[in-house]
Coordinates of C-alpha atoms and ligand atoms in Angstrom, one line a residue:
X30 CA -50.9 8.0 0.7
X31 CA -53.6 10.3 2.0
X32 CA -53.3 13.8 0.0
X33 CA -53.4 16.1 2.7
X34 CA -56.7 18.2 1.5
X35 CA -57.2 19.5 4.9
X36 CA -54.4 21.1 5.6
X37 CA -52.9 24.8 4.2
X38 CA -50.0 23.3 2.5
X39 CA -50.1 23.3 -1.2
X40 CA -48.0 23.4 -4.5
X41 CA -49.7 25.7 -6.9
X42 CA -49.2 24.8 -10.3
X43 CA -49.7 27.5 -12.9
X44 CA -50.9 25.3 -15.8
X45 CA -50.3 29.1 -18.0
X46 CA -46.8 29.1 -17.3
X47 CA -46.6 25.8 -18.5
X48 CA -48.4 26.1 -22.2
X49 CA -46.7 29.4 -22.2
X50 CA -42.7 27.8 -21.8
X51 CA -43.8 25.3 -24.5
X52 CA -45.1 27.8 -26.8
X53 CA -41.9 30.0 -26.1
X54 CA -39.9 26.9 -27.3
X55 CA -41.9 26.1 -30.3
X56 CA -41.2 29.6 -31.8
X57 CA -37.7 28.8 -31.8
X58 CA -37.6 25.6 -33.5
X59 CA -37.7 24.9 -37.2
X60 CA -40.8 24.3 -38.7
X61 CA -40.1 20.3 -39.3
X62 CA -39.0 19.8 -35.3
X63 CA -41.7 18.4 -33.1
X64 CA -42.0 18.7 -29.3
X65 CA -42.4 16.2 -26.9
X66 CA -43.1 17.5 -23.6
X67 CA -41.1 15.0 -20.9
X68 CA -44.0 13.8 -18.1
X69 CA -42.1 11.4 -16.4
X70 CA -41.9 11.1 -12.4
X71 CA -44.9 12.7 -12.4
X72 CA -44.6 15.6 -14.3
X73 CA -40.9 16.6 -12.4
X74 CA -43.5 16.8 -9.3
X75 CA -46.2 18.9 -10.9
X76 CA -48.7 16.3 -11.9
X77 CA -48.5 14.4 -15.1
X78 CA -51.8 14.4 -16.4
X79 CA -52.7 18.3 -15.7
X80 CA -48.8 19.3 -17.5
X81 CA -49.5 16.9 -20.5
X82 CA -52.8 19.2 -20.7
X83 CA -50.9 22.0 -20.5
X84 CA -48.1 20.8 -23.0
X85 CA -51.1 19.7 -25.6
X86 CA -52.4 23.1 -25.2
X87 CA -49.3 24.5 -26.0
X88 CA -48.1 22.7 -28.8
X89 CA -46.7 19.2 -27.4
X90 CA -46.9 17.1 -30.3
X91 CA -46.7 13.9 -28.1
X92 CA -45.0 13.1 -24.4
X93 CA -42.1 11.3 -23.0
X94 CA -42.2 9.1 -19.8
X95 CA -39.4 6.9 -18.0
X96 CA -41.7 3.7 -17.1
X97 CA -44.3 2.0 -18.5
X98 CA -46.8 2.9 -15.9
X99 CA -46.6 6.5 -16.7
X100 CA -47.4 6.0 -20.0
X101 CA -50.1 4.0 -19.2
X102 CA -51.2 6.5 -16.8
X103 CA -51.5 9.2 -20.1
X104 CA -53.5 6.8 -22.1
X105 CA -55.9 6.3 -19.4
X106 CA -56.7 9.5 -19.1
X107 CA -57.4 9.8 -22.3
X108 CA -54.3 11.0 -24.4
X109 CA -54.2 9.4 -28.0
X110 CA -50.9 11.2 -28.7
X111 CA -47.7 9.5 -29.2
X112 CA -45.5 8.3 -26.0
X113 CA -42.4 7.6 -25.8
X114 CA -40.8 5.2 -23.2
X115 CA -37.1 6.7 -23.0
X116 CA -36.2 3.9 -20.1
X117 CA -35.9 0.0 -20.7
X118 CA -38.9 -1.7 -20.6
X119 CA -38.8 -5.1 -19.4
X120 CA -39.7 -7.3 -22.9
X121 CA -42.4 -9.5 -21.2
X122 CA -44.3 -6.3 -21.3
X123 CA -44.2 -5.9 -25.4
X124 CA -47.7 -6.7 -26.1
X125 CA -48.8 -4.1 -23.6
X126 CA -46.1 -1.6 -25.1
X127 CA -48.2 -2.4 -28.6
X128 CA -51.6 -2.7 -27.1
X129 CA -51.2 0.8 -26.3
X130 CA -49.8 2.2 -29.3
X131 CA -46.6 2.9 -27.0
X132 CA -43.3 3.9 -28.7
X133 CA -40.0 2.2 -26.7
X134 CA -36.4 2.9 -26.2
X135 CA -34.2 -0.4 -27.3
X136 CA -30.7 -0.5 -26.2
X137 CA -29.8 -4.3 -27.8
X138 CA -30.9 -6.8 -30.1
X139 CA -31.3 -9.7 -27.7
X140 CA -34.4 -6.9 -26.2
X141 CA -35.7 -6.6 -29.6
X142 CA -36.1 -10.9 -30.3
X143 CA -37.5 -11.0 -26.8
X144 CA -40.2 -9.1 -27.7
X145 CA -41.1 -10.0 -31.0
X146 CA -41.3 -13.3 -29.2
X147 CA -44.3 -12.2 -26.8
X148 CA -45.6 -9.8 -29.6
X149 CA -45.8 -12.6 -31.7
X150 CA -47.6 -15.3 -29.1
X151 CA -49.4 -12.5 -28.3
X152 CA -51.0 -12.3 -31.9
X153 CA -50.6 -9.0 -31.8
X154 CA -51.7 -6.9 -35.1
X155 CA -49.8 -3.9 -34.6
X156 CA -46.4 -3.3 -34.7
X157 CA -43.8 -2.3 -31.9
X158 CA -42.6 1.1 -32.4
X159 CA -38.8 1.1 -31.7
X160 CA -36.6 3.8 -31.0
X161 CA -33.1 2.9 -31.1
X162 CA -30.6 4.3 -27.7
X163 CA -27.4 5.1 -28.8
X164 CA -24.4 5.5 -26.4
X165 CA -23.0 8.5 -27.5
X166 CA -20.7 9.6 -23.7
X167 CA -23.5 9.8 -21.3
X168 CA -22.6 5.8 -20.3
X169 CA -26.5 4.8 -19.4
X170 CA -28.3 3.3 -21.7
X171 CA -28.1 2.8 -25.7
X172 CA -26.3 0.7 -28.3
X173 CA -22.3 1.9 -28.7
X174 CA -20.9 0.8 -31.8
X175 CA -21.8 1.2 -35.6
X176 CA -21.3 -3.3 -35.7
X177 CA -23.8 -3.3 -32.9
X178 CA -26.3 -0.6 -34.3
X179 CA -26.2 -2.3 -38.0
X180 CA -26.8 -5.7 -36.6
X181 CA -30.3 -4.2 -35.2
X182 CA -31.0 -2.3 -38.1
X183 CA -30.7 -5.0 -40.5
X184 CA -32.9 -7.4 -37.9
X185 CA -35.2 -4.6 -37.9
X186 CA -35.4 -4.4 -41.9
X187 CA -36.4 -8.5 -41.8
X188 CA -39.0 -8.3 -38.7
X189 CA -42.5 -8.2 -39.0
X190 CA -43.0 -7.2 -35.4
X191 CA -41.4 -3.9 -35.2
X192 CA -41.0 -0.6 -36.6
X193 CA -37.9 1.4 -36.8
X194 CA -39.7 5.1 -35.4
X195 CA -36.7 6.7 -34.2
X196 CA -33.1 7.1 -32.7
X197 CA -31.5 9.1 -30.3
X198 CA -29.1 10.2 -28.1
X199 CA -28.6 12.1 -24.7
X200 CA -26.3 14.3 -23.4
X201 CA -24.1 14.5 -20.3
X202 CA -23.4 17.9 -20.4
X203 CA -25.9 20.4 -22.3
X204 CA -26.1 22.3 -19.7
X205 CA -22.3 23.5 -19.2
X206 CA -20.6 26.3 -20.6
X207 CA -18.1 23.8 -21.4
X208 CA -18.9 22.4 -25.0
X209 CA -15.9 19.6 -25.5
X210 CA -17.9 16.4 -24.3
X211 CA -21.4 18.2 -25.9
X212 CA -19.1 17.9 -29.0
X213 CA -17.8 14.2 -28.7
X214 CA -20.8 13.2 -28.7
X215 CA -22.9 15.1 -31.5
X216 CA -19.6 13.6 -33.4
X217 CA -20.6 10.0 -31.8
X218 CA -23.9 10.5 -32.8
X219 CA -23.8 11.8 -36.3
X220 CA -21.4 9.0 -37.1
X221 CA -23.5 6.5 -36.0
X222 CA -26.5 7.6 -37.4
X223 CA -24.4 8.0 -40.8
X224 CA -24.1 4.2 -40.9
X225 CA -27.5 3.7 -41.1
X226 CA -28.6 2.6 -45.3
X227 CA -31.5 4.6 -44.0
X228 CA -33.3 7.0 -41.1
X229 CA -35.9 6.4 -39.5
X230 CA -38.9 9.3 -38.6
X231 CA -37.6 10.6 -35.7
X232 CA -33.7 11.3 -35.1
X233 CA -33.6 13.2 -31.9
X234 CA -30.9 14.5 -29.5
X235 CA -32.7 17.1 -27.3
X236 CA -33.4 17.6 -24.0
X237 CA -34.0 21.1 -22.6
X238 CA -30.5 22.6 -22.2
X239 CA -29.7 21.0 -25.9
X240 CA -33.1 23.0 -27.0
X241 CA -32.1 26.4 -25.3
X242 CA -28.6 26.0 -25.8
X243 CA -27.6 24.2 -28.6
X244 CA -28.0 23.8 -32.5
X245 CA -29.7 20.1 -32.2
X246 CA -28.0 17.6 -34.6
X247 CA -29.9 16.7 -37.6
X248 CA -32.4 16.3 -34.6
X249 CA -36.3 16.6 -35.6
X250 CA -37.8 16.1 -32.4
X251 CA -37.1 17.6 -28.9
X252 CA -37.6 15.9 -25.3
X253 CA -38.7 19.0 -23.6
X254 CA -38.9 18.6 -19.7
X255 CA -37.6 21.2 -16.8
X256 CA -37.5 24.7 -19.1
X257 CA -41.1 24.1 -19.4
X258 CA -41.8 23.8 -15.7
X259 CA -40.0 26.6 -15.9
X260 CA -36.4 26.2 -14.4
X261 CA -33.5 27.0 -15.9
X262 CA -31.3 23.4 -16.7
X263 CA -28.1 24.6 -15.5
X264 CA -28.9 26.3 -12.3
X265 CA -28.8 30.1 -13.8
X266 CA -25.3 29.1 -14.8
X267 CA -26.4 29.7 -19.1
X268 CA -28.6 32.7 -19.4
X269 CA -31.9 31.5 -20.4
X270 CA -32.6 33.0 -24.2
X271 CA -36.2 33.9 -23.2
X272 CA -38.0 34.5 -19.9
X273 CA -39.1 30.5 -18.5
X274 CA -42.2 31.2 -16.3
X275 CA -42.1 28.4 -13.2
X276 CA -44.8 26.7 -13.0
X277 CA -44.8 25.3 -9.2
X278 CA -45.5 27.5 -6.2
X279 CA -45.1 25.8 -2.5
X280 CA -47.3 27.5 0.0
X281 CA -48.5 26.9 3.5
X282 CA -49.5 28.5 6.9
X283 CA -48.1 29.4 10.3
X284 CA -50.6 27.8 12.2
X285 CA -49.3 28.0 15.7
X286 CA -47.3 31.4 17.4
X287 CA -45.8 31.9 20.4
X288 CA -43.4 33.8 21.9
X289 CA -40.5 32.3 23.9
X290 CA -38.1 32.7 27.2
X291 CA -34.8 33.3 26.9
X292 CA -33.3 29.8 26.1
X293 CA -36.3 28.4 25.2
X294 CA -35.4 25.3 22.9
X295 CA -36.7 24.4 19.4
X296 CA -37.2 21.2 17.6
X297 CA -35.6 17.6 18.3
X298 CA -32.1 17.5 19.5
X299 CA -33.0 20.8 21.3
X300 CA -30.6 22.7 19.0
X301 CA -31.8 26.1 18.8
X302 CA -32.3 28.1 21.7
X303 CA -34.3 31.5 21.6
X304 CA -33.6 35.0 22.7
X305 CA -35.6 36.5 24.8
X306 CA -39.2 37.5 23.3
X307 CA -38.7 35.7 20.2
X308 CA -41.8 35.1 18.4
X309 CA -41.7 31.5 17.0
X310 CA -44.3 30.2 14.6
X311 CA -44.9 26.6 13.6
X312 CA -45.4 25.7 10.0
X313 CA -47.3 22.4 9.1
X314 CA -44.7 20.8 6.5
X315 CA -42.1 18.2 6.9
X316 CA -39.8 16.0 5.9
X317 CA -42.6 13.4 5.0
X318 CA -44.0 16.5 2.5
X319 CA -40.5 16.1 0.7
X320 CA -39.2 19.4 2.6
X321 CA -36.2 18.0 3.4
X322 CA -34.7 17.8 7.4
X323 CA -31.6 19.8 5.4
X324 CA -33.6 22.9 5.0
X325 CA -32.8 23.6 8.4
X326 CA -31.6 27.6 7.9
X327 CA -33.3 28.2 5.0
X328 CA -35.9 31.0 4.7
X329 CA -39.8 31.2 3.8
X330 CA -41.6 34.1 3.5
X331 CA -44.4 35.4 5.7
X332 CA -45.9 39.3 4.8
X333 CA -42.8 39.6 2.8
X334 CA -40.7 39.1 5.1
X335 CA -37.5 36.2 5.4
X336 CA -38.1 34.3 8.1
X337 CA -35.6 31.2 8.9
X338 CA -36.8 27.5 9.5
X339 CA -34.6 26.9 12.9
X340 CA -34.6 24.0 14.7
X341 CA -34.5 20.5 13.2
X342 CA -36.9 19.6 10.9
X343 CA -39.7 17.6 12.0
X344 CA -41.6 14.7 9.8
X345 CA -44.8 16.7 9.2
X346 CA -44.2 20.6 10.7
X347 CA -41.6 23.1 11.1
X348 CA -40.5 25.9 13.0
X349 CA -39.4 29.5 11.6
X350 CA -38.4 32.7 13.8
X351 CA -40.9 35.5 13.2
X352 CA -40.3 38.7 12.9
X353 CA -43.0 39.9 14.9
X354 CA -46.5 38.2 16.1
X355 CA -48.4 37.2 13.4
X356 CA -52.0 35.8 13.0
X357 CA -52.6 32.3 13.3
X358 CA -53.0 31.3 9.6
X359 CA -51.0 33.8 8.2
X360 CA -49.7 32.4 5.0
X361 CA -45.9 31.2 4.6
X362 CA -44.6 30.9 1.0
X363 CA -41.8 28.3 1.3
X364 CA -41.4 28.7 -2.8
X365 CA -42.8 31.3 -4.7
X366 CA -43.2 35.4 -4.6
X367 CA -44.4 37.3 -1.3
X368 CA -45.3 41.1 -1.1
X369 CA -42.0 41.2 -3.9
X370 CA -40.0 38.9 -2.2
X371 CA -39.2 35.5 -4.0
X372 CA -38.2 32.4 -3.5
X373 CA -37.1 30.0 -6.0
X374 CA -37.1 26.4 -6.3
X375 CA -33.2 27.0 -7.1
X376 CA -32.7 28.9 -4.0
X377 CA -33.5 25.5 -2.3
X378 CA -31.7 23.3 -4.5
X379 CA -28.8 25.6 -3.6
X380 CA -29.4 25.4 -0.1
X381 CA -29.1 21.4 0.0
X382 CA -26.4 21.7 -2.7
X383 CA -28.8 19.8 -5.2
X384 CA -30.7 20.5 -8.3
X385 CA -34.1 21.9 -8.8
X386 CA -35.5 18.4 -10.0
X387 CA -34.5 16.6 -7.0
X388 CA -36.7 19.7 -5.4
X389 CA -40.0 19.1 -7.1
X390 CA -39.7 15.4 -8.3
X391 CA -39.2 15.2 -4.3
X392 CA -42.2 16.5 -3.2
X393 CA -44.4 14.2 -2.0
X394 CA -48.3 13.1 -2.5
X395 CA -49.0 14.5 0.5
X396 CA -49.2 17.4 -0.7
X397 CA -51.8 18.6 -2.6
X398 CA -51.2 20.2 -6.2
X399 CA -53.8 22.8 -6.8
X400 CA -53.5 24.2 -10.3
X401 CA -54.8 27.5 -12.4
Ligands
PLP436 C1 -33.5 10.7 -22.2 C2 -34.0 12.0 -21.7 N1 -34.4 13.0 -22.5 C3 -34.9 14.1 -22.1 C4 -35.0 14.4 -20.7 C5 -35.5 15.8 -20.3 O1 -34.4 16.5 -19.7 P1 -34.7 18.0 -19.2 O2 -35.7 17.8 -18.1 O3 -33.4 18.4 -18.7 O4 -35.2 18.7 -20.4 C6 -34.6 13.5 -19.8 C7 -34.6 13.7 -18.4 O5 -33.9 13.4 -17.6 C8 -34.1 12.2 -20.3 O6 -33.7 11.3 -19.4

């Protein structure tokens, strides 16, 4: 997709805010817990390779990604630090999982002789770094009983192809005030990893809301993804215990004005009709940009001042009602502060009755990401 360099719209990503949330974190943690800053879909929207900078710099021990290609993405760029794949993997790809020194979530044993199959063909010298899924209540991925979990372990003790790194769990609800499922499944978890004759490196539990919210298991290790983009996981719902800095700022221009007849009509559909005299500005961002045909009502800010997007939204522009005539170029902030008004990425999540990820995973490579 062409990245829209000649055109106003940007996401800003604050690289500061970033190495700043992860050193925030850090200072919480015991001294034996290690962070893992979580890059997947590229980094929640603000570009993997530039967050992983920022994580490193802040004291990101190593990453996590969903898919093989984003880890693959991080090693090409350079990063010698330790990855971990939290989704499947298809096994075929086990010698390229070891190749790159990649570490793997395993949710069954039939996975596990697959690929010491291929590693093995492969004549692969290294071993496959495994960490173990367990099922604890979030009903995705991971191994669910202590029969199941031994039979690996014991396969695992006898193979020459892999290595036992770690095992895990994650939760459904860390981010609710409500702690009963949270519970069930730290009991799940400790139980299972009780059966073990003995642990591997890494036992880990935590995502962000866990981190901020939770004592973490016998967890050494924490998956640290949207507190250090700087959101808060449950929507504002848990106060956050120190100040998260967001990271991504969405900004653009009003790049046509005019001012409109009585009844005038706006957008497709002809929905919106003006008053007499309104000044309407046009605002080059869409649907196609990830700003989503729903956000039809919802504000941006131009000289500090809440303007609404009316009319449908279009695939690549949009229309907002100005408050007066403004220049032609004038900027709009569509996320972000304005003369001290602000808009947050949770404002728009609440708008389309989403979450904040959805927001910024969503935004599309048509936008460029500028970052500081
Ligand atoms: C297994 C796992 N761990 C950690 C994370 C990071 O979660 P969060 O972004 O809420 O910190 C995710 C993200 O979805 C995940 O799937």
């Amino acid at each position: 997709m062409a990245i829209g360099i000649h055109r106003k719209t940007v996401a800003y990503i604050d690289k500061k805010a970033i190495s700043t949330n992860v050193q925030q974190e850090l200072k919480r943690l015991n001294e034996n817990v290690v962070l893992y800053a979580v890059v997947k879909a590229n980094g929640y929207g603000h570009g993997a390779v530039e967050v992983a900078e920022a994580a490193k710099k802040g004291g990101a021990s190593g990453f996590c990604v969903a898919i093989l290609d984003e880890a693959l993405e991080l090693r090409k760029a350079g990063f010698s630090e330790p990855i971990l794949i939290m989704g499947l993997v298809d096994a075929v790809y086990a010698d390229l999982i070891v190749l790159n020194k990649l570490s793997v979530a395993v949710s069954s044993l039939d996975w596990l002789e697959q690929a010491s199959e291929i590693v093995k063909s492969n004549g692969c010298e290294e071993k496959l770094l495994v960490h173990i899924a367990l099922d604890t209540g979030m009903g995705r991925i991971g191994i669910r009983t202590v029969e199941e979990l031994q039979e690996v372990e014991q396969w695992m003790n006898k193979s020459k192809t892999t290595c036992f790194e770690g095992i895990f769990t994650h939760f459904a609800t860390a981010d609710s005030p409500d702690q009963g499922q949270f519970k069930e499944q730290t009991e799940k978890f400790n139980a299972l990893v009780a059966s073990l004759p003995f642990k591997p490196p890494f036992i880990h539990t935590a995502n962000s809301a866990t981190a901020l919210w939770h004592e973490s298991c016998s967890s050494n290790m924490i998956r640290f993804g949207i507190a250090m983009y700087g959101l808060n996981p449950s929507g504002g719902i848990l106060k956050e215990p120190y100040e998260l800095l967001p990271a991504m700022r969405i900004s653009s221009e009003v790049n046509y004005v005019k001012q409109m007849k009585l009844g005038d009509k706006v957008g497709y559909g002809a929905t919106y009709s003006a008053k007499e005299g309104e000044w309407i500005g046009t605002v080059p961002i869409g649907y196609a940009d990830g700003w989503r045909r729903d956000l039809q009502g919802q504000e941006v800010l131009v000289d500090g001042k809440r303007c609404e997007i009316i009319g449908r939204i279009c695939m690549d522009q949009c229309m907002i009602r100005l408050p007066y005539q403004v220049e032609e170029g004038t900027e709009v902030t569509l996320v972000g502060e304005n003369n001290k008004e602000k808009i947050s990425l949770q404002d728009i999540a609440n708008h389309l009755g989403t979450i904040h990820y959805e927001i910024a995973c969503g935004l599309s490579a048509r936008v460029p990401r500028v970052y500081s």
